[in-house]
Amino acid sequence: PNNIIQQLPVPVKGVVEAQVKLQGAIKEPKFTGRINNTRTVIIDKTTFKEIDAKFKADLDQVVLENVQIIPLAGGEVTAEGNIDTNLQQALNSKQGININQMPLAFSFQANLPTQKLVSPYYQLPQNVAVGNFQAQGQIEGTVENPEALVNWDIPEANTNNQEDIAGSGEVVFINNNLFLRDTEITYGDGQADLEAEANLENQQWQANLDANSLNLTPFFKQFNNPNLNLNRPVAVDTAQANFKGRLDQLDLNRIQGTANLNLSVDGGDVVLDSQLNSGNLQAKAVTNNIQLDNFVTSLPVAASLESGEINASGKLAQILALKDNPDFNSINANANLDLNVDGEAVACLLYT
């Protein structure tokens, strides 16, 4: 129905129909049916060419079987399960029917092309590859208090001369709490470990990230600027980040957090401390031994940043959109720099 679709957090388009058949005696009715799409279904930016599920039910249980979801990009999600309604027993004993206490058991498997599904949202650099997303999950418990366990894995893509993104982890849902456990992402020679939890009752969530040895050069190369050479070695040596917010307010303006990074920049280094609050990003960078003429090729003489301190602030949403919309009107910065220009020491103060 249109009123339900309008309340969904993402746009949904398509046509899904259901066929239901009722047969059997009045005291022992049996339902069978099927739900499937008759036109392509689009959820946000993801297109599904097939959504199909069969079900059957009597007064003892509802069974969902042969569930198949196939994105247009490839791969599939399959599922099956049942809910024990025990309606016959309740009717025979003249007991009340409590839907919330009905036991349930579902399982699913997924094998999806990660890179193709991510591309409508973010275009990865050409030399960065991601393997297929594989997952197996079980949901048990009752309608009111379900418990879920999902194990997922992204094996290495094993492509030649590329930085592979791979990973694995576990998702647990119990007592209205969602946990991300043992989450490990590898990228080239680097690694990121993530822990997160969320409470569906108070809507609070938090996440902690530790990372090391992450090559940033392929991502910087995506920024096209004729005056800059961004094909230089830049990497995250170490990183620690903590974020928190509310599940019902996932807008960037509602997320709070801190991130502390140690960067290796073409033989030099940068220590970066940042805070995010109400969509505003504040950052302090302390630099050492950055060869500027390696990045700004139009400089007429050799120039390096021997040391410096840079303070900057701006709207995070605008900063993230700089690649497609180079608008700097919300960004403020000041810098105290010690430069070496053509062999001469130069002290420089900058403000914007």
JSON list of C-alpha atoms in Angstrom, two decimals, residues 137-296:
[
{"chain": "A", "resi": 137, "resn": "GLY", "atom": "CA", "xyz": [22.19, -16.98, 9.70]},
{"chain": "A", "resi": 138, "resn": "GLN", "atom": "CA", "xyz": [19.67, -18.47, 12.11]},
{"chain": "A", "resi": 139, "resn": "ILE", "atom": "CA", "xyz": [16.79, -16.79, 13.92]},
{"chain": "A", "resi": 140, "resn": "GLU", "atom": "CA", "xyz": [15.22, -18.56, 16.91]},
{"chain": "A", "resi": 141, "resn": "GLY", "atom": "CA", "xyz": [13.25, -17.72, 20.04]},
{"chain": "A", "resi": 142, "resn": "THR", "atom": "CA", "xyz": [9.76, -16.25, 20.04]},
{"chain": "A", "resi": 143, "resn": "VAL", "atom": "CA", "xyz": [7.94, -13.57, 18.06]},
{"chain": "A", "resi": 144, "resn": "GLU", "atom": "CA", "xyz": [8.31, -11.16, 20.99]},
{"chain": "A", "resi": 145, "resn": "ASN", "atom": "CA", "xyz": [11.92, -12.05, 21.82]},
{"chain": "A", "resi": 146, "resn": "PRO", "atom": "CA", "xyz": [13.79, -13.37, 18.77]},
{"chain": "A", "resi": 147, "resn": "GLU", "atom": "CA", "xyz": [17.46, -14.28, 18.90]},
{"chain": "A", "resi": 148, "resn": "ALA", "atom": "CA", "xyz": [19.69, -14.23, 15.84]},
{"chain": "A", "resi": 149, "resn": "LEU", "atom": "CA", "xyz": [23.20, -15.26, 14.90]},
{"chain": "A", "resi": 150, "resn": "VAL", "atom": "CA", "xyz": [24.75, -14.35, 11.54]},
{"chain": "A", "resi": 151, "resn": "ASN", "atom": "CA", "xyz": [28.25, -15.29, 10.42]},
{"chain": "A", "resi": 152, "resn": "TRP", "atom": "CA", "xyz": [29.56, -13.45, 7.37]},
{"chain": "A", "resi": 153, "resn": "ASP", "atom": "CA", "xyz": [32.68, -13.64, 5.27]},
{"chain": "A", "resi": 154, "resn": "ILE", "atom": "CA", "xyz": [34.17, -11.75, 2.33]},
{"chain": "A", "resi": 155, "resn": "PRO", "atom": "CA", "xyz": [37.04, -13.86, 0.96]},
{"chain": "A", "resi": 156, "resn": "GLU", "atom": "CA", "xyz": [39.87, -12.23, -0.97]},
{"chain": "A", "resi": 157, "resn": "ALA", "atom": "CA", "xyz": [39.02, -11.51, -4.60]},
{"chain": "A", "resi": 158, "resn": "ASN", "atom": "CA", "xyz": [42.46, -12.81, -5.67]},
{"chain": "A", "resi": 159, "resn": "THR", "atom": "CA", "xyz": [42.79, -10.33, -8.51]},
{"chain": "A", "resi": 160, "resn": "ASN", "atom": "CA", "xyz": [46.17, -9.50, -10.02]},
{"chain": "A", "resi": 161, "resn": "ASN", "atom": "CA", "xyz": [47.95, -6.29, -8.98]},
{"chain": "A", "resi": 162, "resn": "GLN", "atom": "CA", "xyz": [45.06, -5.06, -6.86]},
{"chain": "A", "resi": 163, "resn": "GLU", "atom": "CA", "xyz": [44.45, -4.18, -3.21]},
{"chain": "A", "resi": 164, "resn": "ASP", "atom": "CA", "xyz": [41.90, -6.73, -1.99]},
{"chain": "A", "resi": 165, "resn": "ILE", "atom": "CA", "xyz": [39.29, -5.86, 0.63]},
{"chain": "A", "resi": 166, "resn": "ALA", "atom": "CA", "xyz": [38.24, -8.94, 2.61]},
{"chain": "A", "resi": 167, "resn": "GLY", "atom": "CA", "xyz": [36.78, -9.63, 6.01]},
{"chain": "A", "resi": 168, "resn": "SER", "atom": "CA", "xyz": [34.68, -11.69, 8.37]},
{"chain": "A", "resi": 169, "resn": "GLY", "atom": "CA", "xyz": [32.59, -11.24, 11.46]},
{"chain": "A", "resi": 170, "resn": "GLU", "atom": "CA", "xyz": [29.62, -12.20, 13.55]},
{"chain": "A", "resi": 171, "resn": "VAL", "atom": "CA", "xyz": [26.32, -10.41, 14.16]},
{"chain": "A", "resi": 172, "resn": "VAL", "atom": "CA", "xyz": [24.34, -11.31, 17.30]},
{"chain": "A", "resi": 173, "resn": "PHE", "atom": "CA", "xyz": [20.86, -10.12, 18.25]},
{"chain": "A", "resi": 174, "resn": "ILE", "atom": "CA", "xyz": [19.60, -11.00, 21.74]},
{"chain": "A", "resi": 175, "resn": "ASN", "atom": "CA", "xyz": [17.34, -9.26, 24.27]},
{"chain": "A", "resi": 176, "resn": "ASN", "atom": "CA", "xyz": [16.78, -6.31, 21.90]},
{"chain": "A", "resi": 177, "resn": "ASN", "atom": "CA", "xyz": [20.54, -5.76, 21.69]},
{"chain": "A", "resi": 178, "resn": "LEU", "atom": "CA", "xyz": [22.52, -5.96, 18.45]},
{"chain": "A", "resi": 179, "resn": "PHE", "atom": "CA", "xyz": [26.25, -6.76, 18.59]},
{"chain": "A", "resi": 180, "resn": "LEU", "atom": "CA", "xyz": [28.94, -6.79, 15.91]},
{"chain": "A", "resi": 181, "resn": "ARG", "atom": "CA", "xyz": [31.59, -9.20, 17.14]},
{"chain": "A", "resi": 182, "resn": "ASP", "atom": "CA", "xyz": [34.97, -10.40, 15.85]},
{"chain": "A", "resi": 183, "resn": "THR", "atom": "CA", "xyz": [34.66, -8.05, 12.88]},
{"chain": "A", "resi": 184, "resn": "GLU", "atom": "CA", "xyz": [37.91, -7.92, 10.96]},
{"chain": "A", "resi": 185, "resn": "ILE", "atom": "CA", "xyz": [38.45, -6.15, 7.64]},
{"chain": "A", "resi": 186, "resn": "THR", "atom": "CA", "xyz": [41.70, -6.59, 5.73]},
{"chain": "A", "resi": 187, "resn": "TYR", "atom": "CA", "xyz": [42.80, -4.27, 2.96]},
{"chain": "A", "resi": 188, "resn": "GLY", "atom": "CA", "xyz": [46.05, -5.04, 1.22]},
{"chain": "A", "resi": 189, "resn": "ASP", "atom": "CA", "xyz": [48.59, -5.44, 4.03]},
{"chain": "A", "resi": 190, "resn": "GLY", "atom": "CA", "xyz": [46.44, -3.56, 6.52]},
{"chain": "A", "resi": 191, "resn": "GLN", "atom": "CA", "xyz": [43.67, -4.48, 8.91]},
{"chain": "A", "resi": 192, "resn": "ALA", "atom": "CA", "xyz": [40.74, -2.84, 10.70]},
{"chain": "A", "resi": 193, "resn": "ASP", "atom": "CA", "xyz": [38.96, -4.32, 13.73]},
{"chain": "A", "resi": 194, "resn": "LEU", "atom": "CA", "xyz": [35.44, -3.13, 14.51]},
{"chain": "A", "resi": 195, "resn": "GLU", "atom": "CA", "xyz": [33.22, -3.62, 17.55]},
{"chain": "A", "resi": 196, "resn": "ALA", "atom": "CA", "xyz": [29.73, -2.16, 17.74]},
{"chain": "A", "resi": 197, "resn": "GLU", "atom": "CA", "xyz": [26.52, -2.54, 19.69]},
{"chain": "A", "resi": 198, "resn": "ALA", "atom": "CA", "xyz": [23.04, -1.07, 19.61]},
{"chain": "A", "resi": 199, "resn": "ASN", "atom": "CA", "xyz": [20.01, -1.23, 21.87]},
{"chain": "A", "resi": 200, "resn": "LEU", "atom": "CA", "xyz": [16.65, -1.25, 20.09]},
{"chain": "A", "resi": 201, "resn": "GLU", "atom": "CA", "xyz": [14.78, -0.12, 23.21]},
{"chain": "A", "resi": 202, "resn": "ASN", "atom": "CA", "xyz": [16.68, 3.10, 23.93]},
{"chain": "A", "resi": 203, "resn": "GLN", "atom": "CA", "xyz": [17.87, 3.44, 20.29]},
{"chain": "A", "resi": 204, "resn": "GLN", "atom": "CA", "xyz": [21.48, 4.09, 21.40]},
{"chain": "A", "resi": 205, "resn": "TRP", "atom": "CA", "xyz": [24.45, 2.74, 19.42]},
{"chain": "A", "resi": 206, "resn": "GLN", "atom": "CA", "xyz": [28.21, 2.96, 19.63]},
{"chain": "A", "resi": 207, "resn": "ALA", "atom": "CA", "xyz": [31.14, 1.67, 17.58]},
{"chain": "A", "resi": 208, "resn": "ASN", "atom": "CA", "xyz": [34.91, 1.40, 18.09]},
{"chain": "A", "resi": 209, "resn": "LEU", "atom": "CA", "xyz": [37.49, 1.01, 15.32]},
{"chain": "A", "resi": 210, "resn": "ASP", "atom": "CA", "xyz": [41.19, 0.13, 15.44]},
{"chain": "A", "resi": 211, "resn": "ALA", "atom": "CA", "xyz": [43.17, 0.03, 12.20]},
{"chain": "A", "resi": 212, "resn": "ASN", "atom": "CA", "xyz": [46.71, -0.12, 10.90]},
{"chain": "A", "resi": 213, "resn": "SER", "atom": "CA", "xyz": [48.66, -0.11, 7.62]},
{"chain": "A", "resi": 214, "resn": "LEU", "atom": "CA", "xyz": [45.85, 1.07, 5.33]},
{"chain": "A", "resi": 215, "resn": "ASN", "atom": "CA", "xyz": [46.95, 2.32, 1.91]},
{"chain": "A", "resi": 216, "resn": "LEU", "atom": "CA", "xyz": [45.06, 5.52, 1.05]},
{"chain": "A", "resi": 217, "resn": "THR", "atom": "CA", "xyz": [46.76, 6.31, -2.27]},
{"chain": "A", "resi": 218, "resn": "PRO", "atom": "CA", "xyz": [44.16, 4.54, -4.50]},
{"chain": "A", "resi": 219, "resn": "PHE", "atom": "CA", "xyz": [41.39, 6.59, -2.88]},
{"chain": "A", "resi": 220, "resn": "PHE", "atom": "CA", "xyz": [43.25, 9.92, -3.15]},
{"chain": "A", "resi": 221, "resn": "LYS", "atom": "CA", "xyz": [43.89, 9.23, -6.83]},
{"chain": "A", "resi": 222, "resn": "GLN", "atom": "CA", "xyz": [40.12, 9.46, -7.40]},
{"chain": "A", "resi": 223, "resn": "PHE", "atom": "CA", "xyz": [40.28, 13.22, -6.82]},
{"chain": "A", "resi": 224, "resn": "ASN", "atom": "CA", "xyz": [41.03, 14.82, -10.17]},
{"chain": "A", "resi": 225, "resn": "ASN", "atom": "CA", "xyz": [43.03, 18.01, -9.92]},
{"chain": "A", "resi": 226, "resn": "PRO", "atom": "CA", "xyz": [45.46, 19.07, -12.65]},
{"chain": "A", "resi": 227, "resn": "ASN", "atom": "CA", "xyz": [47.57, 20.97, -10.12]},
{"chain": "A", "resi": 228, "resn": "LEU", "atom": "CA", "xyz": [48.05, 18.06, -7.71]},
{"chain": "A", "resi": 229, "resn": "ASN", "atom": "CA", "xyz": [49.86, 14.74, -7.95]},
{"chain": "A", "resi": 230, "resn": "LEU", "atom": "CA", "xyz": [47.95, 12.48, -5.56]},
{"chain": "A", "resi": 231, "resn": "ASN", "atom": "CA", "xyz": [49.61, 9.33, -6.81]},
{"chain": "A", "resi": 232, "resn": "ARG", "atom": "CA", "xyz": [52.06, 9.39, -3.90]},
{"chain": "A", "resi": 233, "resn": "PRO", "atom": "CA", "xyz": [52.41, 6.92, -1.00]},
{"chain": "A", "resi": 234, "resn": "VAL", "atom": "CA", "xyz": [49.97, 7.87, 1.75]},
{"chain": "A", "resi": 235, "resn": "ALA", "atom": "CA", "xyz": [48.88, 5.38, 4.41]},
{"chain": "A", "resi": 236, "resn": "VAL", "atom": "CA", "xyz": [47.24, 5.10, 7.83]},
{"chain": "A", "resi": 237, "resn": "ASP", "atom": "CA", "xyz": [49.91, 3.70, 10.13]},
{"chain": "A", "resi": 238, "resn": "THR", "atom": "CA", "xyz": [47.53, 3.47, 13.10]},
{"chain": "A", "resi": 239, "resn": "ALA", "atom": "CA", "xyz": [43.99, 4.68, 13.77]},
{"chain": "A", "resi": 240, "resn": "GLN", "atom": "CA", "xyz": [41.57, 4.65, 16.67]},
{"chain": "A", "resi": 241, "resn": "ALA", "atom": "CA", "xyz": [38.01, 5.91, 16.30]},
{"chain": "A", "resi": 242, "resn": "ASN", "atom": "CA", "xyz": [34.90, 5.94, 18.49]},
{"chain": "A", "resi": 243, "resn": "PHE", "atom": "CA", "xyz": [31.42, 6.96, 17.38]},
{"chain": "A", "resi": 244, "resn": "LYS", "atom": "CA", "xyz": [27.99, 6.98, 18.97]},
{"chain": "A", "resi": 245, "resn": "GLY", "atom": "CA", "xyz": [24.46, 8.09, 18.20]},
{"chain": "A", "resi": 246, "resn": "ARG", "atom": "CA", "xyz": [20.84, 7.04, 17.92]},
{"chain": "A", "resi": 247, "resn": "LEU", "atom": "CA", "xyz": [19.36, 4.47, 15.56]},
{"chain": "A", "resi": 248, "resn": "ASP", "atom": "CA", "xyz": [16.39, 6.73, 14.88]},
{"chain": "A", "resi": 249, "resn": "GLN", "atom": "CA", "xyz": [18.70, 9.67, 14.07]},
{"chain": "A", "resi": 250, "resn": "LEU", "atom": "CA", "xyz": [21.36, 8.30, 11.73]},
{"chain": "A", "resi": 251, "resn": "ASP", "atom": "CA", "xyz": [21.89, 11.61, 9.96]},
{"chain": "A", "resi": 252, "resn": "LEU", "atom": "CA", "xyz": [25.53, 12.81, 10.05]},
{"chain": "A", "resi": 253, "resn": "ASN", "atom": "CA", "xyz": [24.38, 15.82, 12.04]},
{"chain": "A", "resi": 254, "resn": "ARG", "atom": "CA", "xyz": [23.38, 13.51, 14.91]},
{"chain": "A", "resi": 255, "resn": "ILE", "atom": "CA", "xyz": [26.55, 11.42, 15.21]},
{"chain": "A", "resi": 256, "resn": "GLN", "atom": "CA", "xyz": [29.27, 12.17, 17.75]},
{"chain": "A", "resi": 257, "resn": "GLY", "atom": "CA", "xyz": [32.77, 10.76, 17.77]},
{"chain": "A", "resi": 258, "resn": "THR", "atom": "CA", "xyz": [36.53, 11.08, 17.86]},
{"chain": "A", "resi": 259, "resn": "ALA", "atom": "CA", "xyz": [39.25, 9.77, 15.57]},
{"chain": "A", "resi": 260, "resn": "ASN", "atom": "CA", "xyz": [43.01, 9.75, 16.13]},
{"chain": "A", "resi": 261, "resn": "LEU", "atom": "CA", "xyz": [45.24, 8.85, 13.20]},
{"chain": "A", "resi": 262, "resn": "ASN", "atom": "CA", "xyz": [48.94, 8.52, 12.55]},
{"chain": "A", "resi": 263, "resn": "LEU", "atom": "CA", "xyz": [49.60, 8.93, 8.84]},
{"chain": "A", "resi": 264, "resn": "SER", "atom": "CA", "xyz": [52.64, 8.21, 6.71]},
{"chain": "A", "resi": 265, "resn": "VAL", "atom": "CA", "xyz": [52.80, 10.78, 3.89]},
{"chain": "A", "resi": 266, "resn": "ASP", "atom": "CA", "xyz": [55.43, 10.19, 1.22]},
{"chain": "A", "resi": 267, "resn": "GLY", "atom": "CA", "xyz": [58.25, 9.76, 3.75]},
{"chain": "A", "resi": 268, "resn": "GLY", "atom": "CA", "xyz": [56.87, 12.28, 6.24]},
{"chain": "A", "resi": 269, "resn": "ASP", "atom": "CA", "xyz": [54.25, 11.87, 8.91]},
{"chain": "A", "resi": 270, "resn": "VAL", "atom": "CA", "xyz": [51.06, 13.51, 10.16]},
{"chain": "A", "resi": 271, "resn": "VAL", "atom": "CA", "xyz": [49.38, 13.07, 13.56]},
{"chain": "A", "resi": 272, "resn": "LEU", "atom": "CA", "xyz": [45.68, 13.89, 13.22]},
{"chain": "A", "resi": 273, "resn": "ASP", "atom": "CA", "xyz": [43.18, 14.26, 16.06]},
{"chain": "A", "resi": 274, "resn": "SER", "atom": "CA", "xyz": [39.55, 15.02, 15.22]},
{"chain": "A", "resi": 275, "resn": "GLN", "atom": "CA", "xyz": [36.16, 15.38, 16.86]},
{"chain": "A", "resi": 276, "resn": "LEU", "atom": "CA", "xyz": [32.71, 15.12, 15.27]},
{"chain": "A", "resi": 277, "resn": "ASN", "atom": "CA", "xyz": [29.73, 16.78, 16.93]},
{"chain": "A", "resi": 278, "resn": "SER", "atom": "CA", "xyz": [26.35, 17.72, 15.42]},
{"chain": "A", "resi": 279, "resn": "GLY", "atom": "CA", "xyz": [27.71, 17.40, 11.89]},
{"chain": "A", "resi": 280, "resn": "ASN", "atom": "CA", "xyz": [30.68, 19.67, 12.59]},
{"chain": "A", "resi": 281, "resn": "LEU", "atom": "CA", "xyz": [34.18, 18.27, 12.23]},
{"chain": "A", "resi": 282, "resn": "GLN", "atom": "CA", "xyz": [37.11, 19.79, 14.09]},
{"chain": "A", "resi": 283, "resn": "ALA", "atom": "CA", "xyz": [40.62, 18.55, 13.44]},
{"chain": "A", "resi": 284, "resn": "LYS", "atom": "CA", "xyz": [44.18, 19.26, 14.50]},
{"chain": "A", "resi": 285, "resn": "ALA", "atom": "CA", "xyz": [47.12, 18.01, 12.45]},
{"chain": "A", "resi": 286, "resn": "VAL", "atom": "CA", "xyz": [50.79, 18.06, 13.44]},
{"chain": "A", "resi": 287, "resn": "THR", "atom": "CA", "xyz": [53.05, 17.48, 10.45]},
{"chain": "A", "resi": 288, "resn": "ASN", "atom": "CA", "xyz": [56.69, 16.60, 9.93]},
{"chain": "A", "resi": 289, "resn": "ASN", "atom": "CA", "xyz": [58.90, 16.39, 6.82]},
{"chain": "A", "resi": 290, "resn": "ILE", "atom": "CA", "xyz": [56.30, 16.58, 4.02]},
{"chain": "A", "resi": 291, "resn": "GLN", "atom": "CA", "xyz": [57.83, 17.09, 0.56]},
{"chain": "A", "resi": 292, "resn": "LEU", "atom": "CA", "xyz": [55.31, 19.54, -0.93]},
{"chain": "A", "resi": 293, "resn": "ASP", "atom": "CA", "xyz": [56.72, 19.63, -4.47]},
{"chain": "A", "resi": 294, "resn": "ASN", "atom": "CA", "xyz": [55.98, 15.90, -4.81]},
{"chain": "A", "resi": 295, "resn": "PHE", "atom": "CA", "xyz": [52.28, 16.72, -4.50]},
{"chain": "A", "resi": 296, "resn": "VAL", "atom": "CA", "xyz": [52.13, 20.20, -6.07]}
]
